[in-house]
Amino acid sequence: MKNKKYHHGDLRNSLIEAGIELINREGASKLSLRKVAALCGVSQAAPYSHFQSKDDLLDAMRDYVIEQFIAVLENSIQGCKEQDNPQLLIEMGKSYVMFFIKNPQYYPFVFSQQCMEVNLSLDGDDTGNFPPFQLFKMKAVPILSKLGMSKEKIEDAIISSWATVHGLASIATMKNVHYDKDWETKIEDIIRNK
Amino acid sequence: MKNKKYHHGDLRNSLIEAGIELINREGASKLSLRKVAALCGVSQAAPYSHFQSKDDLLDAMRDYVIEQFIAVLENSIQGCKEQDNPQLLIEMGKSYVMFFIKNPQYYPFVFSQQCMEVNLSLDGDDTGNFPPFQLFKMKAVPILSKLGMSKEKIEDAIISSWATVHGLASIATMKNVHYDKDWETKIEDIIRNK
DNA sequence: AAAAATATCTTTACATTGTTAAGATTTTAT
DNA sequence: ATAAAATCTTAACAATGTAAAGATATTTTT
């Protein structure tokens, strides 16, 4: 490791993390490529050695955040004793919402480009499917099947559940939302109320 | 009405409508103040006689879209024979989702600035509350009360229902979402599955 | 009706931004 | 060691939001 280095060494990852840092500081709307480069101590054009465009960097940052998101969801799954109990789906839902409540800037960022692949159907190819939804689907199908639901009902239930949880995350992370109760303790009631 | 006019005559409204036109054409992310001005045939700085900033124009455009949105919701209410039947809430939900399915560019635009006022509580001041939610709340409370639900349950149910519908709108308007069924006919099943 | 005040618009200018091009420096491959 | 490739810098461009100064039209006042 040299002190003054022409080459940064790990610029690609540094740009991703610096970008996420800036998003947490002042939101995705105020992020600029040049600020990210400056935060990494490189010139304005340096990012173009690692990303084709600003959107390309944003995509990589999104992947990075979604990886954290997936880790949180999987952690909540492993916290469940019974892998075939419907409660597992509730726990996933709670984690889904809480992830964005704990990182409010992430919601508008992750879903700003509304162009992620989403396959709602139970059939079809799940490669490239929005990973959090794919994970939820994968866990939900056997659990709901065991309850004796028809395939069509299962598909509807999965879409409905995801919509509820996703909508809750959207609402809870709005800047001027007023809610006197504590989300963490209240959220299960709200999901169950379905 | 003069042919060549230094003064536009109705520039404020024209800017709002031109802006919405551009959003429908190429999405909110690609909208610029200068393009809006050009579409109205005025100079780049002309909008500043009517709006303090680009965000100020965007706010006015949002209000304009929300007015249309409210009109659609109220129309669906008036289409219901029984004003105290829970089916009315389903109809509102369908209209909520369908409004954004019919105008896919509106969803990311209306909710991009996640800073609208939202009061989730049944108590408290509803002035300034996000009008579509306020309307839903207003209609839901008496209907759910009649079903014998407690106040707390009602609040939970309203939040849950709005989250579901709002989440459905978010998901259905994603660009790369694959769904082989027809939303219009399927959406009620999905909402009911709650 | 004339003059003054105001509203609406234009032109010019500037800073910020994404992006490209040309070239410098370092690392890697031969 | 030399060539090739990767990584970075500086300089420049077009698009954008916005401010300032001034022109033109409209409204208000007298």
Tab-separated table of C-alpha atoms (C1' of nucleotides) in Angstrom:
chain	number	residue	atom	x	y	z
A	1	MET	CA	0.000	0.000	0.000
A	2	LYS	CA	1.405	3.306	-1.057
A	3	ASN	CA	0.597	6.651	0.477
A	4	LYS	CA	0.122	8.705	-2.626
A	5	LYS	CA	-1.387	6.459	-5.191
A	6	TYR	CA	-2.391	7.277	-8.706
A	7	HIS	CA	-4.453	4.160	-8.645
A	8	HIS	CA	-7.035	4.060	-5.958
A	9	GLY	CA	-6.875	0.328	-5.472
A	10	ASP	CA	-10.528	-0.456	-4.867
A	11	LEU	CA	-12.341	2.401	-6.519
A	12	ARG	CA	-15.274	0.398	-7.828
A	13	ASN	CA	-16.383	-0.697	-4.372
A	14	SER	CA	-15.480	2.641	-2.843
A	15	LEU	CA	-17.751	4.441	-5.295
A	16	ILE	CA	-20.629	2.141	-4.426
A	17	GLU	CA	-20.175	2.651	-0.707
A	18	ALA	CA	-19.593	6.386	-1.021
A	19	GLY	CA	-22.752	6.653	-3.093
A	20	ILE	CA	-24.746	4.833	-0.465
A	21	GLU	CA	-23.239	7.034	2.214
A	22	LEU	CA	-24.396	10.116	0.325
A	23	ILE	CA	-27.858	8.660	-0.109
A	24	ASN	CA	-28.134	8.142	3.621
A	25	ARG	CA	-26.888	11.672	4.210
A	26	GLU	CA	-29.053	13.687	1.869
A	27	GLY	CA	-31.224	11.327	-0.146
A	28	ALA	CA	-31.018	9.834	-3.589
A	29	SER	CA	-32.372	12.907	-5.354
A	30	LYS	CA	-29.400	15.045	-4.364
A	31	LEU	CA	-26.750	12.523	-5.308
A	32	SER	CA	-24.364	13.375	-8.099
A	33	LEU	CA	-21.588	11.401	-9.721
A	34	ARG	CA	-19.145	14.206	-9.064
A	35	LYS	CA	-19.917	14.256	-5.354
A	36	VAL	CA	-19.371	10.524	-5.172
A	37	ALA	CA	-16.059	10.861	-6.996
A	38	ALA	CA	-15.015	13.729	-4.723
A	39	LEU	CA	-15.878	11.696	-1.637
A	40	CYS	CA	-13.546	8.998	-2.936
A	41	GLY	CA	-10.842	11.545	-3.644
A	42	VAL	CA	-10.719	10.941	-7.362
A	43	SER	CA	-11.461	13.083	-10.356
A	44	GLN	CA	-14.922	13.568	-11.793
A	45	ALA	CA	-14.295	11.253	-14.719
A	46	ALA	CA	-12.679	8.466	-12.753
A	47	PRO	CA	-15.941	6.573	-12.191
A	48	TYR	CA	-16.170	6.018	-15.925
A	49	SER	CA	-13.358	3.512	-15.718
A	50	HIS	CA	-15.638	1.317	-13.644
A	51	PHE	CA	-19.165	2.251	-14.660
A	52	GLN	CA	-20.597	3.103	-18.032
A	53	SER	CA	-22.856	5.812	-16.662
A	54	LYS	CA	-24.329	7.265	-13.523
A	55	ASP	CA	-27.289	4.903	-13.887
A	56	ASP	CA	-24.854	2.025	-14.081
A	57	LEU	CA	-23.380	3.030	-10.734
A	58	LEU	CA	-26.850	3.472	-9.294
A	59	ASP	CA	-27.714	-0.037	-10.438
A	60	ALA	CA	-24.664	-1.417	-8.674
A	61	MET	CA	-25.564	0.524	-5.539
A	62	ARG	CA	-29.062	-0.888	-5.727
A	63	ASP	CA	-27.692	-4.404	-5.993
A	64	TYR	CA	-25.547	-3.687	-2.957
A	65	VAL	CA	-28.516	-2.488	-0.912
A	66	ILE	CA	-30.667	-5.371	-2.075
A	67	GLU	CA	-27.975	-7.775	-0.902
A	68	GLN	CA	-28.197	-6.270	2.575
A	69	PHE	CA	-31.961	-6.448	2.309
A	70	ILE	CA	-31.870	-10.124	1.361
A	71	ALA	CA	-29.514	-10.830	4.240
A	72	VAL	CA	-31.999	-9.271	6.665
A	73	LEU	CA	-34.857	-11.310	5.242
A	74	GLU	CA	-32.887	-14.532	5.395
A	75	ASN	CA	-31.904	-13.747	8.928
A	76	SER	CA	-35.542	-13.423	9.896
A	77	ILE	CA	-36.226	-16.779	8.269
A	78	GLN	CA	-33.493	-18.469	10.231
A	79	GLY	CA	-34.954	-16.983	13.398
A	80	CYS	CA	-38.081	-19.089	12.928
A	81	LYS	CA	-38.236	-22.470	14.611
A	82	GLU	CA	-40.833	-23.968	12.289
A	83	GLN	CA	-40.056	-23.455	8.640
A	84	ASP	CA	-43.542	-24.524	7.587
A	85	ASN	CA	-45.501	-22.276	9.930
A	86	PRO	CA	-47.359	-19.291	8.437
A	87	GLN	CA	-45.797	-17.163	11.153
A	88	LEU	CA	-42.636	-17.280	9.085
A	89	LEU	CA	-44.339	-15.201	6.421
A	90	ILE	CA	-45.357	-12.659	9.039
A	91	GLU	CA	-41.783	-12.462	10.241
A	92	MET	CA	-40.549	-11.904	6.705
A	93	GLY	CA	-43.116	-9.151	6.296
A	94	LYS	CA	-42.046	-7.466	9.490
A	95	SER	CA	-38.430	-7.581	8.406
A	96	TYR	CA	-39.375	-6.227	4.989
A	97	VAL	CA	-41.017	-3.155	6.461
A	98	MET	CA	-38.532	-2.644	9.264
A	99	PHE	CA	-35.611	-2.694	6.864
A	100	PHE	CA	-36.950	0.420	5.193
A	101	ILE	CA	-38.070	2.057	8.419
A	102	LYS	CA	-34.528	1.698	9.690
A	103	ASN	CA	-33.128	2.976	6.380
A	104	PRO	CA	-35.750	5.427	5.161
A	105	GLN	CA	-33.636	6.723	2.284
A	106	TYR	CA	-33.415	3.229	0.839
A	107	TYR	CA	-37.055	2.907	-0.145
A	108	PRO	CA	-37.235	5.722	-2.698
A	109	PHE	CA	-33.800	4.712	-3.921
A	110	VAL	CA	-34.399	0.993	-4.380
A	111	PHE	CA	-37.755	1.517	-6.041
A	112	SER	CA	-37.127	4.751	-7.901
A	113	GLN	CA	-36.162	2.938	-11.054
A	114	GLN	CA	-39.324	0.921	-11.300
A	115	CYS	CA	-37.723	-1.344	-13.841
A	116	MET	CA	-36.654	-4.374	-11.859
A	117	GLU	CA	-37.785	-7.712	-13.181
A	118	VAL	CA	-40.862	-8.969	-11.347
A	119	ASN	CA	-42.590	-12.221	-12.164
A	120	LEU	CA	-45.782	-12.396	-10.134
A	121	SER	CA	-46.874	-15.734	-11.538
A	122	LEU	CA	-46.130	-18.978	-9.731
A	123	ASP	CA	-45.066	-20.515	-12.997
A	124	GLY	CA	-42.473	-19.155	-15.316
A	125	ASP	CA	-38.851	-18.335	-14.942
A	126	ASP	CA	-37.726	-16.849	-11.668
A	127	THR	CA	-34.199	-16.067	-12.751
A	128	GLY	CA	-33.710	-12.341	-12.558
A	129	ASN	CA	-36.842	-11.916	-10.497
A	130	PHE	CA	-36.634	-9.183	-7.859
A	131	PRO	CA	-34.734	-11.214	-5.249
A	132	PRO	CA	-36.738	-10.221	-2.158
A	133	PHE	CA	-39.966	-11.169	-3.885
A	134	GLN	CA	-38.518	-14.359	-5.247
A	135	LEU	CA	-37.451	-15.326	-1.737
A	136	PHE	CA	-40.887	-14.578	-0.346
A	137	LYS	CA	-42.566	-16.576	-3.081
A	138	MET	CA	-40.244	-19.518	-2.525
A	139	LYS	CA	-41.042	-19.620	1.171
A	140	ALA	CA	-44.753	-18.906	0.830
A	141	VAL	CA	-45.740	-21.566	-1.702
A	142	PRO	CA	-45.107	-24.653	0.456
A	143	ILE	CA	-46.546	-23.006	3.554
A	144	LEU	CA	-49.758	-21.979	1.843
A	145	SER	CA	-50.030	-25.295	0.011
A	146	LYS	CA	-49.966	-27.062	3.333
A	147	LEU	CA	-52.994	-24.997	4.351
A	148	GLY	CA	-54.871	-26.581	1.484
A	149	MET	CA	-55.125	-23.529	-0.705
A	150	SER	CA	-55.570	-23.852	-4.455
A	151	LYS	CA	-52.790	-22.758	-6.731
A	152	GLU	CA	-54.758	-19.740	-7.856
A	153	LYS	CA	-55.544	-18.743	-4.290
A	154	ILE	CA	-51.915	-19.090	-3.392
A	155	GLU	CA	-50.859	-16.788	-6.188
A	156	ASP	CA	-53.427	-14.218	-5.148
A	157	ALA	CA	-52.396	-14.476	-1.511
A	158	ILE	CA	-48.752	-14.011	-2.322
A	159	ILE	CA	-49.410	-10.949	-4.441
A	160	SER	CA	-51.755	-9.516	-1.837
A	161	SER	CA	-49.299	-10.118	0.997
A	162	TRP	CA	-46.403	-8.611	-0.835
A	163	ALA	CA	-48.496	-5.616	-1.832
A	164	THR	CA	-49.497	-5.035	1.782
A	165	VAL	CA	-45.995	-5.247	3.095
A	166	HIS	CA	-44.529	-3.252	0.240
A	167	GLY	CA	-47.215	-0.615	0.633
A	168	LEU	CA	-46.607	-0.421	4.364
A	169	ALA	CA	-42.930	0.183	3.705
A	170	SER	CA	-43.823	2.896	1.227
A	171	ILE	CA	-46.187	4.622	3.621
A	172	ALA	CA	-44.071	4.262	6.734
A	173	THR	CA	-41.071	5.856	5.031
A	174	MET	CA	-42.914	8.927	3.811
A	175	LYS	CA	-41.345	12.000	5.306
A	176	ASN	CA	-44.415	13.629	6.750
A	177	VAL	CA	-46.315	10.593	7.937
A	178	HIS	CA	-47.781	10.895	11.386
A	179	TYR	CA	-48.271	7.749	13.387
A	180	ASP	CA	-48.377	7.839	17.148
A	181	LYS	CA	-47.791	4.124	17.642
A	182	ASP	CA	-44.488	2.345	17.379
A	183	TRP	CA	-44.176	0.611	14.038
A	184	GLU	CA	-41.987	-2.179	15.354
A	185	THR	CA	-44.572	-3.340	17.866
A	186	LYS	CA	-47.641	-2.498	15.823
A	187	ILE	CA	-46.712	-3.814	12.445
A	188	GLU	CA	-47.669	-7.443	13.027
A	189	ASP	CA	-51.209	-6.469	14.008
A	190	ILE	CA	-51.525	-4.448	10.867
A	191	ILE	CA	-50.271	-7.225	8.646
A	192	ARG	CA	-52.457	-9.824	10.350
A	193	ASN	CA	-55.505	-7.616	9.986
A	194	LYS	CA	-55.504	-8.688	6.399
B	1	MET	CA	-56.930	37.376	-28.501
B	2	LYS	CA	-53.951	38.602	-30.433
B	3	ASN	CA	-51.939	36.543	-32.840
B	4	LYS	CA	-48.473	37.463	-31.710
B	5	LYS	CA	-48.621	37.987	-28.019
B	6	TYR	CA	-45.860	38.923	-25.699
B	7	HIS	CA	-48.018	37.771	-22.894
B	8	HIS	CA	-49.104	34.194	-23.112
B	9	GLY	CA	-52.446	34.679	-21.460
B	10	ASP	CA	-52.691	31.533	-19.384
B	11	LEU	CA	-49.127	30.461	-18.918
B	12	ARG	CA	-49.465	29.115	-15.404
B	13	ASN	CA	-52.019	26.515	-16.349
B	14	SER	CA	-50.320	25.814	-19.654
B	15	LEU	CA	-47.084	25.020	-17.877
B	16	ILE	CA	-48.851	22.582	-15.587
B	17	GLU	CA	-50.557	20.811	-18.451
B	18	ALA	CA	-47.469	20.799	-20.646
B	19	GLY	CA	-45.497	19.330	-17.775
B	20	ILE	CA	-48.024	16.551	-17.335
B	21	GLU	CA	-47.995	15.937	-21.049
B	22	LEU	CA	-44.228	15.508	-20.951
B	23	ILE	CA	-44.511	13.155	-17.993
B	24	ASN	CA	-46.914	10.975	-19.903
B	25	ARG	CA	-44.618	11.050	-22.901
B	26	GLU	CA	-41.277	10.218	-21.374
B	27	GLY	CA	-41.640	9.968	-17.619
B	28	ALA	CA	-41.022	12.293	-14.729
B	29	SER	CA	-37.297	11.630	-14.590
B	30	LYS	CA	-36.678	13.137	-18.002
B	31	LEU	CA	-38.731	16.248	-17.451
B	32	SER	CA	-36.984	19.609	-17.476
B	33	LEU	CA	-38.226	23.104	-16.860
B	34	ARG	CA	-36.773	24.248	-20.168
B	35	LYS	CA	-38.614	21.577	-22.112
B	36	VAL	CA	-41.868	22.574	-20.464
B	37	ALA	CA	-41.228	26.212	-21.294
B	38	ALA	CA	-40.358	25.318	-24.888
B	39	LEU	CA	-43.538	23.274	-25.228
B	40	CYS	CA	-45.473	26.364	-24.185
B	41	GLY	CA	-43.524	28.507	-26.625
B	42	VAL	CA	-41.991	30.761	-23.998
B	43	SER	CA	-38.446	31.425	-22.901
B	44	GLN	CA	-36.622	29.313	-20.392
B	45	ALA	CA	-37.019	31.839	-17.583
B	46	ALA	CA	-40.689	32.556	-18.170
B	47	PRO	CA	-41.897	29.905	-15.704
B	48	TYR	CA	-40.265	31.884	-12.914
B	49	SER	CA	-42.987	34.492	-13.206
B	50	HIS	CA	-45.456	31.862	-12.043
B	51	PHE	CA	-43.454	29.379	-10.004
B	52	GLN	CA	-40.644	29.915	-7.565
B	53	SER	CA	-38.740	26.859	-8.705
B	54	LYS	CA	-38.987	23.655	-10.693
B	55	ASP	CA	-40.126	21.872	-7.535
B	56	ASP	CA	-42.838	24.468	-7.144
B	57	LEU	CA	-44.143	23.644	-10.617
B	58	LEU	CA	-43.889	19.936	-9.879
B	59	ASP	CA	-45.953	20.468	-6.747
B	60	ALA	CA	-48.644	22.232	-8.749
B	61	MET	CA	-48.588	19.427	-11.317
B	62	ARG	CA	-48.943	16.903	-8.514
B	63	ASP	CA	-51.933	18.773	-7.141
B	64	TYR	CA	-53.430	18.739	-10.615
B	65	VAL	CA	-52.985	14.964	-10.964
B	66	ILE	CA	-54.273	14.352	-7.461
B	67	GLU	CA	-57.393	16.310	-8.341
B	68	GLN	CA	-58.031	13.954	-11.252
B	69	PHE	CA	-57.290	11.053	-8.941
B	70	ILE	CA	-59.795	12.280	-6.359
B	71	ALA	CA	-62.394	12.734	-9.077
B	72	VAL	CA	-61.950	9.096	-10.119
B	73	LEU	CA	-62.279	7.901	-6.535
B	74	GLU	CA	-65.372	9.981	-5.924
B	75	ASN	CA	-66.851	8.702	-9.134
B	76	SER	CA	-66.394	5.137	-7.955
B	77	ILE	CA	-68.113	6.051	-4.702
B	78	GLN	CA	-71.095	7.495	-6.493
B	79	GLY	CA	-71.328	4.303	-8.527
B	80	CYS	CA	-72.174	2.364	-5.380
B	81	LYS	CA	-75.812	1.877	-4.502
B	82	GLU	CA	-75.261	1.316	-0.810
B	83	GLN	CA	-73.026	3.889	0.814
B	84	ASP	CA	-72.638	1.811	3.961
B	85	ASN	CA	-71.698	-1.473	2.302
B	86	PRO	CA	-68.096	-2.706	2.623
B	87	GLN	CA	-68.140	-3.281	-1.120
B	88	LEU	CA	-67.725	0.471	-1.461
B	89	LEU	CA	-64.255	0.180	-0.003
B	90	ILE	CA	-63.403	-2.540	-2.500
B	91	GLU	CA	-64.589	-0.308	-5.319
B	92	MET	CA	-62.450	2.546	-4.056
B	93	GLY	CA	-59.483	0.212	-3.900
B	94	LYS	CA	-60.055	-0.979	-7.450
B	95	SER	CA	-60.263	2.605	-8.667
B	96	TYR	CA	-57.120	3.479	-6.733
B	97	VAL	CA	-55.094	0.791	-8.467
B	98	MET	CA	-56.689	1.194	-11.874
B	99	PHE	CA	-55.993	4.912	-11.911
B	100	PHE	CA	-52.286	4.197	-11.841
B	101	ILE	CA	-52.483	1.227	-14.184
B	102	LYS	CA	-54.172	3.480	-16.717
B	103	ASN	CA	-51.611	6.234	-16.099
B	104	PRO	CA	-48.428	4.342	-15.258
B	105	GLN	CA	-46.221	7.434	-15.293
B	106	TYR	CA	-48.309	9.021	-12.562
B	107	TYR	CA	-47.337	6.632	-9.794
B	108	PRO	CA	-43.615	7.408	-9.649
B	109	PHE	CA	-44.442	11.069	-10.170
B	110	VAL	CA	-47.103	11.466	-7.490
B	111	PHE	CA	-45.107	9.550	-4.907
B	112	SER	CA	-41.578	10.551	-5.871
B	113	GLN	CA	-41.547	13.378	-3.395
B	114	GLN	CA	-42.453	11.261	-0.425
B	115	CYS	CA	-43.217	14.358	1.594
B	116	MET	CA	-46.974	14.662	1.409
B	117	GLU	CA	-48.756	15.040	4.706
B	118	VAL	CA	-50.172	11.737	5.926
B	119	ASN	CA	-52.049	11.330	9.182
B	120	LEU	CA	-52.679	7.629	9.726
B	121	SER	CA	-54.418	8.083	13.053
B	122	LEU	CA	-58.193	8.254	13.298
B	123	ASP	CA	-57.878	11.194	15.631
B	124	GLY	CA	-56.006	14.344	14.939
B	125	ASP	CA	-56.249	16.962	12.302
B	126	ASP	CA	-57.044	15.824	8.777
B	127	THR	CA	-56.518	19.165	7.110
B	128	GLY	CA	-53.665	18.825	4.670
B	129	ASN	CA	-53.828	15.046	4.841
B	130	PHE	CA	-53.074	13.308	1.541
B	131	PRO	CA	-56.536	13.780	-0.027
B	132	PRO	CA	-56.997	10.249	-1.445
B	133	PHE	CA	-56.212	8.738	1.936
B	134	GLN	CA	-58.358	11.224	3.762
B	135	LEU	CA	-61.255	10.328	1.492
B	136	PHE	CA	-60.740	6.616	2.064
B	137	LYS	CA	-60.546	7.101	5.815
B	138	MET	CA	-63.695	9.202	5.817
B	139	LYS	CA	-65.627	6.531	3.972
B	140	ALA	CA	-64.152	3.555	5.804
B	141	VAL	CA	-64.739	4.607	9.401
B	142	PRO	CA	-68.567	4.474	9.397
B	143	ILE	CA	-68.635	1.296	7.306
B	144	LEU	CA	-66.236	-0.553	9.572
B	145	SER	CA	-67.888	0.809	12.692
B	146	LYS	CA	-71.151	-0.671	11.540
B	147	LEU	CA	-69.432	-4.055	11.386
B	148	GLY	CA	-68.793	-3.748	15.108
B	149	MET	CA	-65.057	-3.270	14.949
B	150	SER	CA	-63.217	-1.526	17.753
B	151	LYS	CA	-61.620	1.815	17.078
B	152	GLU	CA	-58.161	0.303	17.209
B	153	LYS	CA	-59.152	-2.468	14.815
B	154	ILE	CA	-60.632	0.061	12.463
B	155	GLU	CA	-57.441	2.083	12.411
B	156	ASP	CA	-55.400	-1.046	11.725
B	157	ALA	CA	-57.788	-2.163	9.002
B	158	ILE	CA	-57.656	1.197	7.272
B	159	ILE	CA	-53.893	1.293	7.299
B	160	SER	CA	-53.693	-2.309	6.123
B	161	SER	CA	-56.190	-1.766	3.333
B	162	TRP	CA	-54.538	1.367	2.083
B	163	ALA	CA	-51.141	-0.318	2.209
B	164	THR	CA	-52.437	-3.227	0.150
B	165	VAL	CA	-54.000	-1.053	-2.487
B	166	HIS	CA	-51.100	1.372	-2.562
B	167	GLY	CA	-48.643	-1.491	-2.805
B	168	LEU	CA	-50.632	-3.079	-5.615
B	169	ALA	CA	-50.484	0.176	-7.526
B	170	SER	CA	-46.752	0.343	-6.959
B	171	ILE	CA	-46.189	-3.210	-8.133
B	172	ALA	CA	-48.591	-3.133	-11.056
B	173	THR	CA	-46.950	-0.019	-12.484
B	174	MET	CA	-43.424	-1.391	-12.402
B	175	LYS	CA	-42.043	-1.456	-15.902
B	176	ASN	CA	-40.900	-5.047	-16.044
B	177	VAL	CA	-43.634	-6.732	-14.087
B	178	HIS	CA	-44.984	-9.886	-15.641
B	179	TYR	CA	-48.552	-10.843	-14.907
B	180	ASP	CA	-50.499	-13.015	-17.288
B	181	LYS	CA	-53.909	-12.176	-15.868
B	182	ASP	CA	-55.869	-9.013	-16.525
B	183	TRP	CA	-55.528	-6.610	-13.620
B	184	GLU	CA	-58.946	-5.068	-14.103
B	185	THR	CA	-60.748	-8.368	-13.644
B	186	LYS	CA	-58.366	-9.882	-11.134
B	187	ILE	CA	-57.761	-7.035	-8.802
B	188	GLU	CA	-60.845	-7.496	-6.639
B	189	ASP	CA	-59.906	-11.102	-5.881
B	190	ILE	CA	-56.478	-9.995	-4.839
B	191	ILE	CA	-57.775	-7.261	-2.575
B	192	ARG	CA	-60.391	-9.543	-1.039
B	193	ASN	CA	-57.833	-12.237	-0.367
B	194	LYS	CA	-56.701	-10.048	2.482
C	1	DA	C1'	-56.399	60.003	-21.153
C	2	DA	C1'	-51.794	60.191	-19.214
C	3	DA	C1'	-48.698	58.541	-15.957
C	4	DA	C1'	-47.199	55.359	-12.658
C	5	DA	C1'	-47.042	50.842	-10.936
C	6	DT	C1'	-47.219	46.106	-11.636
C	7	DA	C1'	-47.152	41.724	-14.026
C	8	DT	C1'	-45.289	39.064	-17.507
C	9	DC	C1'	-41.891	37.916	-20.468
C	10	DT	C1'	-36.870	37.904	-22.846
C	11	DT	C1'	-32.023	37.864	-22.968
C	12	DT	C1'	-27.862	37.022	-20.807
C	13	DA	C1'	-25.114	34.790	-17.633
C	14	DC	C1'	-23.493	31.424	-14.200
C	15	DA	C1'	-22.846	27.141	-11.489
C	16	DT	C1'	-23.780	22.243	-11.437
C	17	DT	C1'	-24.235	18.184	-13.704
C	18	DG	C1'	-23.460	13.896	-16.897
C	19	DT	C1'	-20.509	12.697	-20.324
C	20	DT	C1'	-16.752	12.399	-23.837
C	21	DA	C1'	-12.016	12.868	-25.625
C	22	DA	C1'	-7.191	13.023	-25.211
C	23	DG	C1'	-3.543	12.040	-22.713
C	24	DA	C1'	-0.767	10.608	-18.360
C	25	DT	C1'	0.476	7.006	-15.161
C	26	DT	C1'	0.456	2.594	-13.369
C	27	DT	C1'	-0.123	-2.314	-13.672
C	28	DT	C1'	-0.142	-6.556	-16.162
C	29	DA	C1'	1.113	-9.582	-19.923
C	30	DT	C1'	4.397	-11.095	-23.203
D	1	DA	C1'	12.274	-5.002	-20.979
D	2	DT	C1'	8.833	-3.926	-23.887
D	3	DA	C1'	4.032	-3.878	-25.249
D	4	DA	C1'	-0.569	-3.864	-23.945
D	5	DA	C1'	-4.145	-2.909	-20.948
D	6	DA	C1'	-6.200	-0.788	-17.004
D	7	DT	C1'	-6.821	3.191	-14.315
D	8	DC	C1'	-6.669	7.720	-13.619
D	9	DT	C1'	-6.430	13.214	-14.822
D	10	DT	C1'	-7.474	17.395	-17.206
D	11	DA	C1'	-10.153	19.860	-20.438
D	12	DA	C1'	-14.191	20.578	-22.742
D	13	DC	C1'	-19.175	20.194	-24.097
D	14	DA	C1'	-24.193	20.302	-23.816
D	15	DA	C1'	-28.154	20.314	-20.769
D	16	DT	C1'	-30.051	21.989	-16.756
D	17	DG	C1'	-31.886	25.105	-12.761
D	18	DT	C1'	-31.743	29.621	-11.591
D	19	DA	C1'	-30.721	34.653	-10.926
D	20	DA	C1'	-30.237	39.459	-12.731
D	21	DA	C1'	-31.312	43.100	-15.721
D	22	DG	C1'	-34.140	44.874	-18.845
D	23	DA	C1'	-38.213	44.959	-22.335
D	24	DT	C1'	-43.099	44.899	-23.082
D	25	DA	C1'	-47.729	44.612	-21.850
D	26	DT	C1'	-51.398	45.239	-18.515
D	27	DT	C1'	-53.470	47.331	-14.652
D	28	DT	C1'	-54.078	50.957	-11.437
D	29	DT	C1'	-54.039	55.568	-10.129
D	30	DT	C1'	-54.567	60.260	-10.897
